[in-house]
mmCIF file of C-alpha atoms in Angstrom:
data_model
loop_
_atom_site.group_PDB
_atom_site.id
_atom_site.type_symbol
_atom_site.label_atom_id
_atom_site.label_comp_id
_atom_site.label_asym_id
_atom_site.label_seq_id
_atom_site.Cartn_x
_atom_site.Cartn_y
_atom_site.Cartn_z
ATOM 1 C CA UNK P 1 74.327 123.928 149.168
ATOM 2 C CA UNK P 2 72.476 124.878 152.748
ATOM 3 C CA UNK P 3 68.619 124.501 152.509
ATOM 4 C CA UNK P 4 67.524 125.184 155.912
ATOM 5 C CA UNK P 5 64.044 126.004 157.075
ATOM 6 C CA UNK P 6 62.721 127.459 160.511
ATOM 7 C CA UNK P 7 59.551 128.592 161.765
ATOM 8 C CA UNK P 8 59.151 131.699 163.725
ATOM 9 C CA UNK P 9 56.178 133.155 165.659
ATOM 10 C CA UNK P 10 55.942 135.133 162.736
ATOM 11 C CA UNK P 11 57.028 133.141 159.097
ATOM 12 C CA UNK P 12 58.069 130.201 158.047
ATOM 13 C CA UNK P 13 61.436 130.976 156.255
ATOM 14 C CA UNK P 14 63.025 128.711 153.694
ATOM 15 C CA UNK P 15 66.801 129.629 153.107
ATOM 16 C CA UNK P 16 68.521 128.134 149.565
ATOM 17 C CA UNK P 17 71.941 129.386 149.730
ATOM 18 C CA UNK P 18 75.233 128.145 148.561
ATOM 19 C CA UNK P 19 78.179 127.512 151.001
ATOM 20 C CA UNK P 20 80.397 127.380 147.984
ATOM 21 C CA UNK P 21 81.104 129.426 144.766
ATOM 22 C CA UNK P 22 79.133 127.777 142.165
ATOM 23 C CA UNK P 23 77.601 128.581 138.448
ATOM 24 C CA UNK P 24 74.149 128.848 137.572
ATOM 25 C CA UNK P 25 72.805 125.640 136.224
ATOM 26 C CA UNK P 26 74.164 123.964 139.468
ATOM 27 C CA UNK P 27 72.287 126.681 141.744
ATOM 28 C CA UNK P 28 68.812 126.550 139.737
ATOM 29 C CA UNK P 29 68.912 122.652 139.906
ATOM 30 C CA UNK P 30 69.545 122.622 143.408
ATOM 31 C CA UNK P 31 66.542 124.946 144.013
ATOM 32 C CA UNK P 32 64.194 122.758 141.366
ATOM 33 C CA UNK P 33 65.381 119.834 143.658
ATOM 34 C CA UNK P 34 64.009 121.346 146.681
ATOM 35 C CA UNK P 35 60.421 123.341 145.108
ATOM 36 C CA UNK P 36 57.345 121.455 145.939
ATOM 37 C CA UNK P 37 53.495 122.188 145.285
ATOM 38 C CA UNK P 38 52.391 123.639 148.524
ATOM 39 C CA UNK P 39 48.380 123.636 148.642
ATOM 40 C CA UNK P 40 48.145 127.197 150.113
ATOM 41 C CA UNK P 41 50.982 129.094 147.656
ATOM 42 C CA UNK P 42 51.800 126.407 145.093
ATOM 43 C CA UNK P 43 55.396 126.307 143.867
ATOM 44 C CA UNK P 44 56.826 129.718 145.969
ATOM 45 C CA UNK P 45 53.708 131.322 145.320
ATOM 46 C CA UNK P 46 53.632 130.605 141.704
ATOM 47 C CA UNK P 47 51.650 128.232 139.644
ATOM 48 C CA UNK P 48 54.204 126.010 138.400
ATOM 49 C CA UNK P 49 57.809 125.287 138.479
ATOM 50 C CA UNK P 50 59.068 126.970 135.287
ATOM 51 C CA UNK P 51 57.393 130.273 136.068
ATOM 52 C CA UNK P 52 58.743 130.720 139.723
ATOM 53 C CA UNK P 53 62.264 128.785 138.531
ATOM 54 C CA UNK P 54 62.398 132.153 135.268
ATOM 55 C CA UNK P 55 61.251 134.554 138.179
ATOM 56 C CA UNK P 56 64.205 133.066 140.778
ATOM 57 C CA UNK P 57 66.702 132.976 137.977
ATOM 58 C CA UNK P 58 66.412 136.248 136.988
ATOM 59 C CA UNK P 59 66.439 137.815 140.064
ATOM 60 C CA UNK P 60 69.643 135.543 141.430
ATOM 61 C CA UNK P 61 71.624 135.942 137.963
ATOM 62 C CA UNK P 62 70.659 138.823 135.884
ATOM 63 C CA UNK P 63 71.433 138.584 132.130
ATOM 64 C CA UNK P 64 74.581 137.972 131.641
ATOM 65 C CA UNK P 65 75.674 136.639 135.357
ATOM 66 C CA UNK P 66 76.374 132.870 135.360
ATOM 67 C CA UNK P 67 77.980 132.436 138.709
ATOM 68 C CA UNK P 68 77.520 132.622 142.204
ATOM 69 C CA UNK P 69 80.047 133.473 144.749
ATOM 70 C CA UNK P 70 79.953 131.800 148.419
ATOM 71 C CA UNK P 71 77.515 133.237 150.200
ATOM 72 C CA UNK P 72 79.370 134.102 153.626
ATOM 73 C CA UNK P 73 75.891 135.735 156.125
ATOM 74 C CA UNK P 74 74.963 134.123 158.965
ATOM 75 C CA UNK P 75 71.629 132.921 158.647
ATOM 76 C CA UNK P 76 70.345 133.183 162.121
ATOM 77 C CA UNK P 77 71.166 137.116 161.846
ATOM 78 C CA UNK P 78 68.938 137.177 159.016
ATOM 79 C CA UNK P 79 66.379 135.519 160.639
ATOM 80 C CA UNK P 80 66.405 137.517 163.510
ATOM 81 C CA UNK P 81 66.654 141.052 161.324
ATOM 82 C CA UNK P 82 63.101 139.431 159.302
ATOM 83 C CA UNK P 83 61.323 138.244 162.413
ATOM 84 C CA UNK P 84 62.064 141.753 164.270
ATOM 85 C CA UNK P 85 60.630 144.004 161.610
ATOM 86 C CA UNK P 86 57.747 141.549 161.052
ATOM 87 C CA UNK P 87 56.723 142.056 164.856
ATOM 88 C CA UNK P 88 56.525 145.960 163.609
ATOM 89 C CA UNK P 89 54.570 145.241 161.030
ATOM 90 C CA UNK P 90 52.188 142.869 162.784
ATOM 91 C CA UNK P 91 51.581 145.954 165.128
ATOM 92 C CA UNK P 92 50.110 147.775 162.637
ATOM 93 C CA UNK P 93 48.374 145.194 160.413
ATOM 94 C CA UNK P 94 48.497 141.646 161.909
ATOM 95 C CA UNK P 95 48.401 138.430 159.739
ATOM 96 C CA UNK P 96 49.089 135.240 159.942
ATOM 97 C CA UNK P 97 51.756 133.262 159.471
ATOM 98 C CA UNK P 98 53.757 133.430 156.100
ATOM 99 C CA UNK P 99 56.265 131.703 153.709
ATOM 100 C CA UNK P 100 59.617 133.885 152.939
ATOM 101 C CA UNK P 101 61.947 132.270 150.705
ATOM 102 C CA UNK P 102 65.772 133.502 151.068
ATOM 103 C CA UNK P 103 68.197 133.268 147.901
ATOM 104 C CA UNK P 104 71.209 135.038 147.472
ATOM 105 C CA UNK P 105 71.919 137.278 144.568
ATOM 106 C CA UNK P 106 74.835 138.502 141.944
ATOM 107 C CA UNK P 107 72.679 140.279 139.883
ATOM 108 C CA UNK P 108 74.194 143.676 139.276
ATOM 109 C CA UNK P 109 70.649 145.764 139.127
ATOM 110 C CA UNK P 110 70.616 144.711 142.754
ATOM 111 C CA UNK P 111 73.549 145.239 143.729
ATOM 112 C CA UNK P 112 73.852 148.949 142.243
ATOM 113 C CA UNK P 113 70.586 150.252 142.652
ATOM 114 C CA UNK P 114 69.372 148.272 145.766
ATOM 115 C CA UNK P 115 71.539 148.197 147.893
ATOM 116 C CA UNK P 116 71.952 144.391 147.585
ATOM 117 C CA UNK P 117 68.359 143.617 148.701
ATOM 118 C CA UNK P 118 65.248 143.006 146.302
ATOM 119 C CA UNK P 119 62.125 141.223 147.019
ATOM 120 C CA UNK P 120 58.924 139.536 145.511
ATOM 121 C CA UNK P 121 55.581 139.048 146.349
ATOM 122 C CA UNK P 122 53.869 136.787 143.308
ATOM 123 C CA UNK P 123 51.236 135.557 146.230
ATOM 124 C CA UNK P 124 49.207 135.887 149.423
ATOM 125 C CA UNK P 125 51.360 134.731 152.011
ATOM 126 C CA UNK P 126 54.580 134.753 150.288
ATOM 127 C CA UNK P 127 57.738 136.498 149.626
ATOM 128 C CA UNK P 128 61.087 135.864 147.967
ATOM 129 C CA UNK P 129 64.245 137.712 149.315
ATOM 130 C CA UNK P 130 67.625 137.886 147.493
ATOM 131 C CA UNK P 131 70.414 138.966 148.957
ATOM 132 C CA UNK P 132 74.262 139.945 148.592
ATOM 133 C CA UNK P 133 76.765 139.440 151.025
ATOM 134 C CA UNK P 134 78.214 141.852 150.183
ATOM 135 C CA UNK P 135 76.723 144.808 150.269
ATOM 136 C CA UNK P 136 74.973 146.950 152.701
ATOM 137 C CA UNK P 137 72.268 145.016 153.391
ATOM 138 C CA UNK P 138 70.687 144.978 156.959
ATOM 139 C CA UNK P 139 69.207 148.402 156.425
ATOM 140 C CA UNK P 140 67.521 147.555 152.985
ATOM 141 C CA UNK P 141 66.448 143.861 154.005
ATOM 142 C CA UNK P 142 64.178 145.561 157.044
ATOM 143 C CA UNK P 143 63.245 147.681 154.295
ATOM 144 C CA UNK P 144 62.080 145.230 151.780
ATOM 145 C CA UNK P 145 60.565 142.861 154.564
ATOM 146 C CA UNK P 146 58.126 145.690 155.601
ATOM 147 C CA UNK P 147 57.373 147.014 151.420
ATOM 148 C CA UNK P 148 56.504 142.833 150.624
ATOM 149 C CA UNK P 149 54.921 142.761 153.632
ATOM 150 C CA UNK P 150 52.273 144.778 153.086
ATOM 151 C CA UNK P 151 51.874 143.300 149.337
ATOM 152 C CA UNK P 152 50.472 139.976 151.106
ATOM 153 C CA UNK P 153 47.743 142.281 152.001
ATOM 154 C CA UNK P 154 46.988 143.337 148.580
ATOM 155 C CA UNK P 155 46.978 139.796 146.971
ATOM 156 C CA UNK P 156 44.710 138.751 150.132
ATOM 157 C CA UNK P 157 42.117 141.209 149.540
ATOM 158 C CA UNK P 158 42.219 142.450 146.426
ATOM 159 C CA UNK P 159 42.531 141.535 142.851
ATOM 160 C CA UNK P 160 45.889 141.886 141.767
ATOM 161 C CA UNK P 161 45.698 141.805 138.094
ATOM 162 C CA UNK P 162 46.483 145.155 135.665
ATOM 163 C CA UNK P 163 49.399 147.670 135.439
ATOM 164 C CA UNK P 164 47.045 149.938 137.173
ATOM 165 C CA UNK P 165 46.386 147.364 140.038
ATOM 166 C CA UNK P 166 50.380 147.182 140.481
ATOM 167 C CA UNK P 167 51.200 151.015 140.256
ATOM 168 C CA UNK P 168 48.476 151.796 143.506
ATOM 169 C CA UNK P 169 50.043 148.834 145.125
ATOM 170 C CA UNK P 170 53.260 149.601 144.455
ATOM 171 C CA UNK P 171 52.549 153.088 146.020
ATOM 172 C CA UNK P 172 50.762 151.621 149.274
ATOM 173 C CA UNK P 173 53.272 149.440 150.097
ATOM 174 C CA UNK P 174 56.252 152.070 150.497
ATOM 175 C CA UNK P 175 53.976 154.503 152.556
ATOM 176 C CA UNK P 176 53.284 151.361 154.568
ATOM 177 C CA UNK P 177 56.865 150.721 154.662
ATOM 178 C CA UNK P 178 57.729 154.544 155.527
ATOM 179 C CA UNK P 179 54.957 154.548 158.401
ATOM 180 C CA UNK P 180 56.215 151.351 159.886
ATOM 181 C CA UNK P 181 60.081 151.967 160.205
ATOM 182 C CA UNK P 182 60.401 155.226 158.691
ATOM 183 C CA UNK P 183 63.684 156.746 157.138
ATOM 184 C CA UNK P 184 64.032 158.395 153.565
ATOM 185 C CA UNK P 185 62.103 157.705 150.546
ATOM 186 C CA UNK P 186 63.419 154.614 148.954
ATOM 187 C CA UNK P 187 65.783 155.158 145.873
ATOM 188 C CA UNK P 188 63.931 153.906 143.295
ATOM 189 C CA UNK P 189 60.983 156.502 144.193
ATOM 190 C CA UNK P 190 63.304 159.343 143.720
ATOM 191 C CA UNK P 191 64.437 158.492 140.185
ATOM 192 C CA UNK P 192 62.591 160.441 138.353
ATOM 193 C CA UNK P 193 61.578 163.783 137.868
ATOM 194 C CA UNK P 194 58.191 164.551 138.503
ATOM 195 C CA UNK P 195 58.191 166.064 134.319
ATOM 196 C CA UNK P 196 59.611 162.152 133.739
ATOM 197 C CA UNK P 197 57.107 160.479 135.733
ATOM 198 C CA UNK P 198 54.268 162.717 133.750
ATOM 199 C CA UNK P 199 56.038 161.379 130.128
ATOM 200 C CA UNK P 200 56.404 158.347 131.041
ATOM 201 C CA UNK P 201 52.418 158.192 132.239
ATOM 202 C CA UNK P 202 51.486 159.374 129.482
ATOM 203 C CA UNK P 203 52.798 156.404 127.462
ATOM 204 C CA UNK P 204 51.312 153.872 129.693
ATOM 205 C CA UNK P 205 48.038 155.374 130.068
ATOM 206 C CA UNK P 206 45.956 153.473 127.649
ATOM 207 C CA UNK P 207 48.089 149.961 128.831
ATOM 208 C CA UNK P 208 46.359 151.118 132.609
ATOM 209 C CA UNK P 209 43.847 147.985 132.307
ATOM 210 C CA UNK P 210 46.231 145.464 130.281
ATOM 211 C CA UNK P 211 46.902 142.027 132.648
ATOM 212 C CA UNK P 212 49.714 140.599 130.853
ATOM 213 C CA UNK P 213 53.491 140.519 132.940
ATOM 214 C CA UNK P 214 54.708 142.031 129.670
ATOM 215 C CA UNK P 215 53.318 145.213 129.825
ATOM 216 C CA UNK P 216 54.411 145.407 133.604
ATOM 217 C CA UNK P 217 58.075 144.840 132.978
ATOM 218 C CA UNK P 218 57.858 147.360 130.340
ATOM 219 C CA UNK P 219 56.401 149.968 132.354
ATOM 220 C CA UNK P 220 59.369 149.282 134.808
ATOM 221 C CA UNK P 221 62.113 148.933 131.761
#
């Protein structure tokens, strides 16, 4: 297992990868082993252990995944592909430094529908990255750098708390994304059609002020 951490001009990025094929209770231990209570974003940005370990799990794994192939990228490229777009971004909106965590990923969701790149923003000041290998991925990682990005912003200055709050943000965030580095609309925007989005709103209209995760992941299921 590689945990490796450098600091940039821009981030402090945390890599936990695995040199080796391995299966999931070995990877989660290995990244318990190395999660510590920060005082500025607690565990990852998350209040305790067993919430950012269930966030981290399902994000790496999936539901039904239980192993992880060896993760073959160099790391420096990543670093350099991260620190590049978050120069761009600092052009528009500058901040100060902050904590990226880099995991890989089998989970198929990830793989199929994004392009091998997802990210996470649970706090001010920090992101989570998971990535595949094998995939596409240097294209959606500047991608998901800028859209997390710009979700530090919201949890810095704003409260961050119902389905409504995460729908506006989720919207800011890609136009931020789109303004910075441009290119297409991401895929997931383009999923629905627009007589979709209006059915779906209508049955998560009167959940608009709810603050539990539960109705957030439902909104997205």
């Amino acid at each position: 297992m590689i945990n490796y951490r450098l600091k940039t001009k821009e981030a402090y990025l945390h890599f936990l990868i695995n040199d080796t094929r391995c299966n999931k209770k070995e990877f989660l231990s290995f990244v318990l082993k190395n999660m510590s209570n920060h005082k500025e974003i607690g565990y990852m940005g998350h209040k305790t252990k067993k919430e950012a370990i269930s966030v981290i799990s399902n994000s790496i794994f999936g539901k039904s995944n239980n192993h992880l192939s060896k993760f073959e990228v160099d790391l420096n490229k990543i670093s350099k592909i991260i620190s590049k777009t978050l120069k761009l971004c600092n052009k528009v909106v500058n901040s100060n430094k902050i904590y990226i965590f880099i995991f890989p990923t089998n989970n198929p969701f990830i793989i199929k529908n994004m392009r091998g790149v997802s990210g996470y923003c649970p706090w001010k000041k920090t992101i989570l990255l998971f990535l595949n290998n094998n995939c596409d991925w240097e294209l959606a990682l500047k991608e998901t750098i800028c859209h997390e990005y710009a979700h530090t912003f919201s949890h810095k200055n704003h409260n961050w708390i119902t389905l409504e709050d995460s729908i506006v943000f989720e919207g800011i965030a890609e136009h931020f994304r789109e303004n910075v580095i441009g290119g297409k609309h991401a895929l997931w925007t383009l999923a629905l059609k627009k007589s979709e989005v209006k059915a779906l709103f209508q049955d998560i209209k009167d959940s608009l002020n709810d603050e539990s995760y539960g109705s957030y992941v439902k909104a997205l299921d």
